[in-house]
CSV table of C-alpha atoms in Angstrom, one decimal:
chain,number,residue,atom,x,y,z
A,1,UNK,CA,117.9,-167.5,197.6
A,2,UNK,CA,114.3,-168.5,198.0
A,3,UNK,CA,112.3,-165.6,198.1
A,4,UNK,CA,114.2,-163.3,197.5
A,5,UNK,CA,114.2,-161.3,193.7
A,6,UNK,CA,117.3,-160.3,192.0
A,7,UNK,CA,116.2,-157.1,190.3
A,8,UNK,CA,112.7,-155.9,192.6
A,9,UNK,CA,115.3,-153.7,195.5
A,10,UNK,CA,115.6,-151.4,193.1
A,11,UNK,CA,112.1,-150.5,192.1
A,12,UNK,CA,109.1,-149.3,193.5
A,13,UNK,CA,106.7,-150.6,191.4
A,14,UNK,CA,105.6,-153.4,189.0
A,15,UNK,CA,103.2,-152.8,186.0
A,16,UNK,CA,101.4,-155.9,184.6
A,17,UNK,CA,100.6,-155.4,181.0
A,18,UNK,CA,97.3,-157.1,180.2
A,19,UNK,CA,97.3,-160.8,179.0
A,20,UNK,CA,95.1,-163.6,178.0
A,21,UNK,CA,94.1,-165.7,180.4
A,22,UNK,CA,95.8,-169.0,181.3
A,23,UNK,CA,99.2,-168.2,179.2
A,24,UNK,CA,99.6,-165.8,181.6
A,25,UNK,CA,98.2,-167.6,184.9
A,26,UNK,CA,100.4,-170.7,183.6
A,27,UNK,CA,103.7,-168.5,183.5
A,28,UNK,CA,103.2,-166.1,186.9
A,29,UNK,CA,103.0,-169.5,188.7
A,30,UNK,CA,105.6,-170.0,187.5
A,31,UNK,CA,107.5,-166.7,188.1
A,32,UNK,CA,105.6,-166.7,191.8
A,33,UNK,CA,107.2,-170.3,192.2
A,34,UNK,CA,110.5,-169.1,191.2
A,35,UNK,CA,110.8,-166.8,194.8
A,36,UNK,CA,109.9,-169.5,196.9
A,37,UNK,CA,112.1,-172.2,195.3
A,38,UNK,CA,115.8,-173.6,196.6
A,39,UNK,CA,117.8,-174.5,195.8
A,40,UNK,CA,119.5,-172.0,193.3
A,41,UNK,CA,119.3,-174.6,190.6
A,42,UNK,CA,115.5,-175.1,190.8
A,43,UNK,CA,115.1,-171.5,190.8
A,44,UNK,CA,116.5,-171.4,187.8
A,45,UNK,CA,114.4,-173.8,186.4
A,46,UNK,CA,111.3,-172.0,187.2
A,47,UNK,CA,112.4,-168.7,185.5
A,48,UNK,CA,113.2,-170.8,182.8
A,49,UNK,CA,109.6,-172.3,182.6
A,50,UNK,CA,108.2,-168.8,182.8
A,51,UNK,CA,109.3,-168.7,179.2
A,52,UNK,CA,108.4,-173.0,178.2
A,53,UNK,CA,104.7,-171.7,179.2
A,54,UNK,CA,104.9,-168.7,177.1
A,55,UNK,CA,106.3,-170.1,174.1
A,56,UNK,CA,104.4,-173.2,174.3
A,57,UNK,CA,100.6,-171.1,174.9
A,58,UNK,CA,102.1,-168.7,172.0
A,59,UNK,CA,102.2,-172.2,169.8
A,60,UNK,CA,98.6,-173.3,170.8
A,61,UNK,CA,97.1,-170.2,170.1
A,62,UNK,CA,98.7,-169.7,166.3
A,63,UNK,CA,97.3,-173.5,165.8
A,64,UNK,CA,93.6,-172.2,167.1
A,65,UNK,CA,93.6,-169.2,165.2
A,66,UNK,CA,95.3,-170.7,162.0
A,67,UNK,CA,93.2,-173.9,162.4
A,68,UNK,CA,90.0,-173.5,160.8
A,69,UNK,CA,91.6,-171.6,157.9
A,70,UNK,CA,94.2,-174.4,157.1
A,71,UNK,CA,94.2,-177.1,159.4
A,72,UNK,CA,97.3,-179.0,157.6
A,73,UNK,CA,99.3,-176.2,157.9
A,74,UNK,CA,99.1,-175.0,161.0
A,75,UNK,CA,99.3,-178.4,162.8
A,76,UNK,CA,102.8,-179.0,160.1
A,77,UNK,CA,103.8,-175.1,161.8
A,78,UNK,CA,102.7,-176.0,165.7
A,79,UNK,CA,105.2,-179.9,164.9
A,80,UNK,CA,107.5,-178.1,163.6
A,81,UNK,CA,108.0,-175.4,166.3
A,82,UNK,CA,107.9,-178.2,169.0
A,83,UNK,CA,110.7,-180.4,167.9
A,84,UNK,CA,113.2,-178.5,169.2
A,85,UNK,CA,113.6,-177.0,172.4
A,86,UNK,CA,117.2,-174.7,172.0
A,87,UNK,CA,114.8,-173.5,168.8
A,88,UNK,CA,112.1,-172.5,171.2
A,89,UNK,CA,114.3,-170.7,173.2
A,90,UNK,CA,116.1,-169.2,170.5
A,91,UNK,CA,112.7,-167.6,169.0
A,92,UNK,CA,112.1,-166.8,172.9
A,93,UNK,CA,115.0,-164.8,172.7
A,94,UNK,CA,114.9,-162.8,169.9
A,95,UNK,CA,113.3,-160.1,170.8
A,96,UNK,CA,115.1,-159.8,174.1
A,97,UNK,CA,119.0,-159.8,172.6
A,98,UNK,CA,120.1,-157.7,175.1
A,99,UNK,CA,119.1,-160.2,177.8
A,100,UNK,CA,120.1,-163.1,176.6
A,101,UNK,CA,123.8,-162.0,175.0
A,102,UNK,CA,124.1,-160.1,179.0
A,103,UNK,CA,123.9,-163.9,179.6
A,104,UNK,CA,126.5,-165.1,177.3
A,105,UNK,CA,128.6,-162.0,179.0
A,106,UNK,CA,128.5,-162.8,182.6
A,107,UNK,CA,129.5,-166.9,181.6
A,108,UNK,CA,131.7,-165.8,179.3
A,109,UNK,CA,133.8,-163.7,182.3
A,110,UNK,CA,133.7,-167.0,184.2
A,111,UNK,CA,134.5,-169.5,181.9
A,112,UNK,CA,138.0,-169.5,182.8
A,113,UNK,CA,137.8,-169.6,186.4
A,114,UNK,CA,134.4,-171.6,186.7
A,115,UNK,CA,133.9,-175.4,185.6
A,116,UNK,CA,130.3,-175.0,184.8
A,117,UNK,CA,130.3,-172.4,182.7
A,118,UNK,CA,133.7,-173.4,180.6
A,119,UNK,CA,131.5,-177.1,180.4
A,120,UNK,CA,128.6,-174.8,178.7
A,121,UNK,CA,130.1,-173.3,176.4
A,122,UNK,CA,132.2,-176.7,175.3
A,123,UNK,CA,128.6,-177.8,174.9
A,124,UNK,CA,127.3,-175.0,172.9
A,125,UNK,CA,130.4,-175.7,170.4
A,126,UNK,CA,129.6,-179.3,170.3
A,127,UNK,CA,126.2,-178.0,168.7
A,128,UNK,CA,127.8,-175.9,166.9
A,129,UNK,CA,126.1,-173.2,167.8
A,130,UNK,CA,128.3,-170.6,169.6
A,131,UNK,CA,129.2,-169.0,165.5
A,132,UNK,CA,126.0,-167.8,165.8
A,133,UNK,CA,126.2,-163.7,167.2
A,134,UNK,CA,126.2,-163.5,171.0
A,135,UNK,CA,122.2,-163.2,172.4
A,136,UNK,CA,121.7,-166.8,170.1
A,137,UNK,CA,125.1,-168.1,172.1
A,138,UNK,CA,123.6,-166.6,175.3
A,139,UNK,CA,120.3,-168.5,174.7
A,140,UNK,CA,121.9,-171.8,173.6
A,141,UNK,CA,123.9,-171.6,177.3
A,142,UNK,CA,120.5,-170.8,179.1
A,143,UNK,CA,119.0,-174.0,177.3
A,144,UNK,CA,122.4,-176.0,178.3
A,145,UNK,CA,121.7,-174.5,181.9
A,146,UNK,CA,118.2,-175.8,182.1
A,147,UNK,CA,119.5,-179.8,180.3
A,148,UNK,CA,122.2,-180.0,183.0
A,149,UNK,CA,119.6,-179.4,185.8
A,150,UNK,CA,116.9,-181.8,184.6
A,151,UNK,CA,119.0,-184.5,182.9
A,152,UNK,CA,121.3,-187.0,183.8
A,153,UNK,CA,123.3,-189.5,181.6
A,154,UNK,CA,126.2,-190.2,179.7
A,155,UNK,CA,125.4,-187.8,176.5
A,156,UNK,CA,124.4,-184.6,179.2
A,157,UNK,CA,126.2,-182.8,181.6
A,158,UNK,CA,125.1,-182.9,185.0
A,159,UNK,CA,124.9,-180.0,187.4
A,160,UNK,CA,125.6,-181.9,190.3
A,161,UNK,CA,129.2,-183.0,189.0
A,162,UNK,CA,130.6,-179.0,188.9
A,163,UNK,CA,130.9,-177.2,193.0
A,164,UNK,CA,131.0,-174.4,190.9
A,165,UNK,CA,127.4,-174.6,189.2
A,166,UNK,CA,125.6,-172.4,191.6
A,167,UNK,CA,128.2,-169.5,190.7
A,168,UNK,CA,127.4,-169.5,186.8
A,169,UNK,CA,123.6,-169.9,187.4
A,170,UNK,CA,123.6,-167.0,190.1
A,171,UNK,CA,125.4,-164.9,187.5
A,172,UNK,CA,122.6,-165.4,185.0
A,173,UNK,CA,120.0,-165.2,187.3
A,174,UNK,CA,119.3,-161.2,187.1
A,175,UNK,CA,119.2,-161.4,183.1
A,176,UNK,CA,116.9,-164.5,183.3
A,177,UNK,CA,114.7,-163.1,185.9
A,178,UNK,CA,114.7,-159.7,184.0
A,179,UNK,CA,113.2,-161.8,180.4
A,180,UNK,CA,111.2,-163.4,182.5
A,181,UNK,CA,109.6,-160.4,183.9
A,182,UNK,CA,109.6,-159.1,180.5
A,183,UNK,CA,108.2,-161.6,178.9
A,184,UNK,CA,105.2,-161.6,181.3
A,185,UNK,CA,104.5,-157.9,180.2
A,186,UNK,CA,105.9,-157.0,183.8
A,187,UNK,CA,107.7,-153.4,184.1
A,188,UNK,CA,109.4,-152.5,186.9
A,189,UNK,CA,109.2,-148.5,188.2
């Protein structure tokens, strides 16, 4: 899969809205990293990162401009919005629903026939999240995706452990890769 885009053979051009600065710089590296990563998993995990960079510059940039007009406050609001990650992603995800519950779709179609994906959302009831409307459900199994890459132990799953990982994570891929762009301000024509 390295190099190659999931959503770009269809289009004939890309559109990059404006930004500001590094935010931006931080998450295209990342994006850029994402076509020349393998394997699958790690791909993944760039796309995903796309959005850590752009939630985490979105934090540091309410604390600067909130800062000299109530520094308590805003460095209580920037804590706060750093203690949890599935939160992060779940504010991420808002305005892309439709993303994000196309997520929850595809692993809900495989969760009967693919280990990974019936592990996820296991996990997602265990946090008690999957109550919560679809797109939130969808973002809580990206998050899962991204722990069972990175960690390892006795309280996470581990990607390694399911043959059928790269399945579920290929499945997501095109949503993922389409918030990603999104997020970035990137339109596709």
């Amino acid at each position: 899969m390295a190099g190659e885009s999931t959503e770009f053979d269809q289009f004939r051009s890309a559109v990059i809205a404006p930004g500001d600065g590094r935010r931006v710089e931080v998450a295209l590296e990342c994006l850029l990293n994402s076509y020349a990563t393998s394997p699958l998993k790690f791909r993944f995990l760039e796309l995903y990162r796309v959005m850590e960079a752009l939630f985490l510059a979105d934090v540091k940039n309410r604390l600067i401009t909130a800062f000299d007009a109530e520094p308590a406050t805003s460095l209580a609001e920037a804590t706060e919005a750093l203690k949890s990650e599935l939160r992060q992603i779940t504010a991420l995800a808002e305005p892309y629903q439709d993303l994000f519950e196309e997520c929850w779709n595809k692993l809900e179609a495989l969760k009967n026939t693919n280990q990974f994906a019936a592990a996820l959302f296991r996990r997602v009831a265990e946090k008690k999240v999957n109550a919560q409307g679809k797109w939130k459900t969808g973002a809580a199994l990206v998050y899962q995706t991204r722990c069972a890459v990175v960690h390892a132990g006795e309280k996470d799953m581990i990607f390694e452990k399911f043959s059928d990982g790269d399945a579920a994570i290929m499945a997501i891929l095109p949503p993922i890769e389409r918030a990603a762009l999104r997020m970035l301000g990137i339109t596709l024509g």
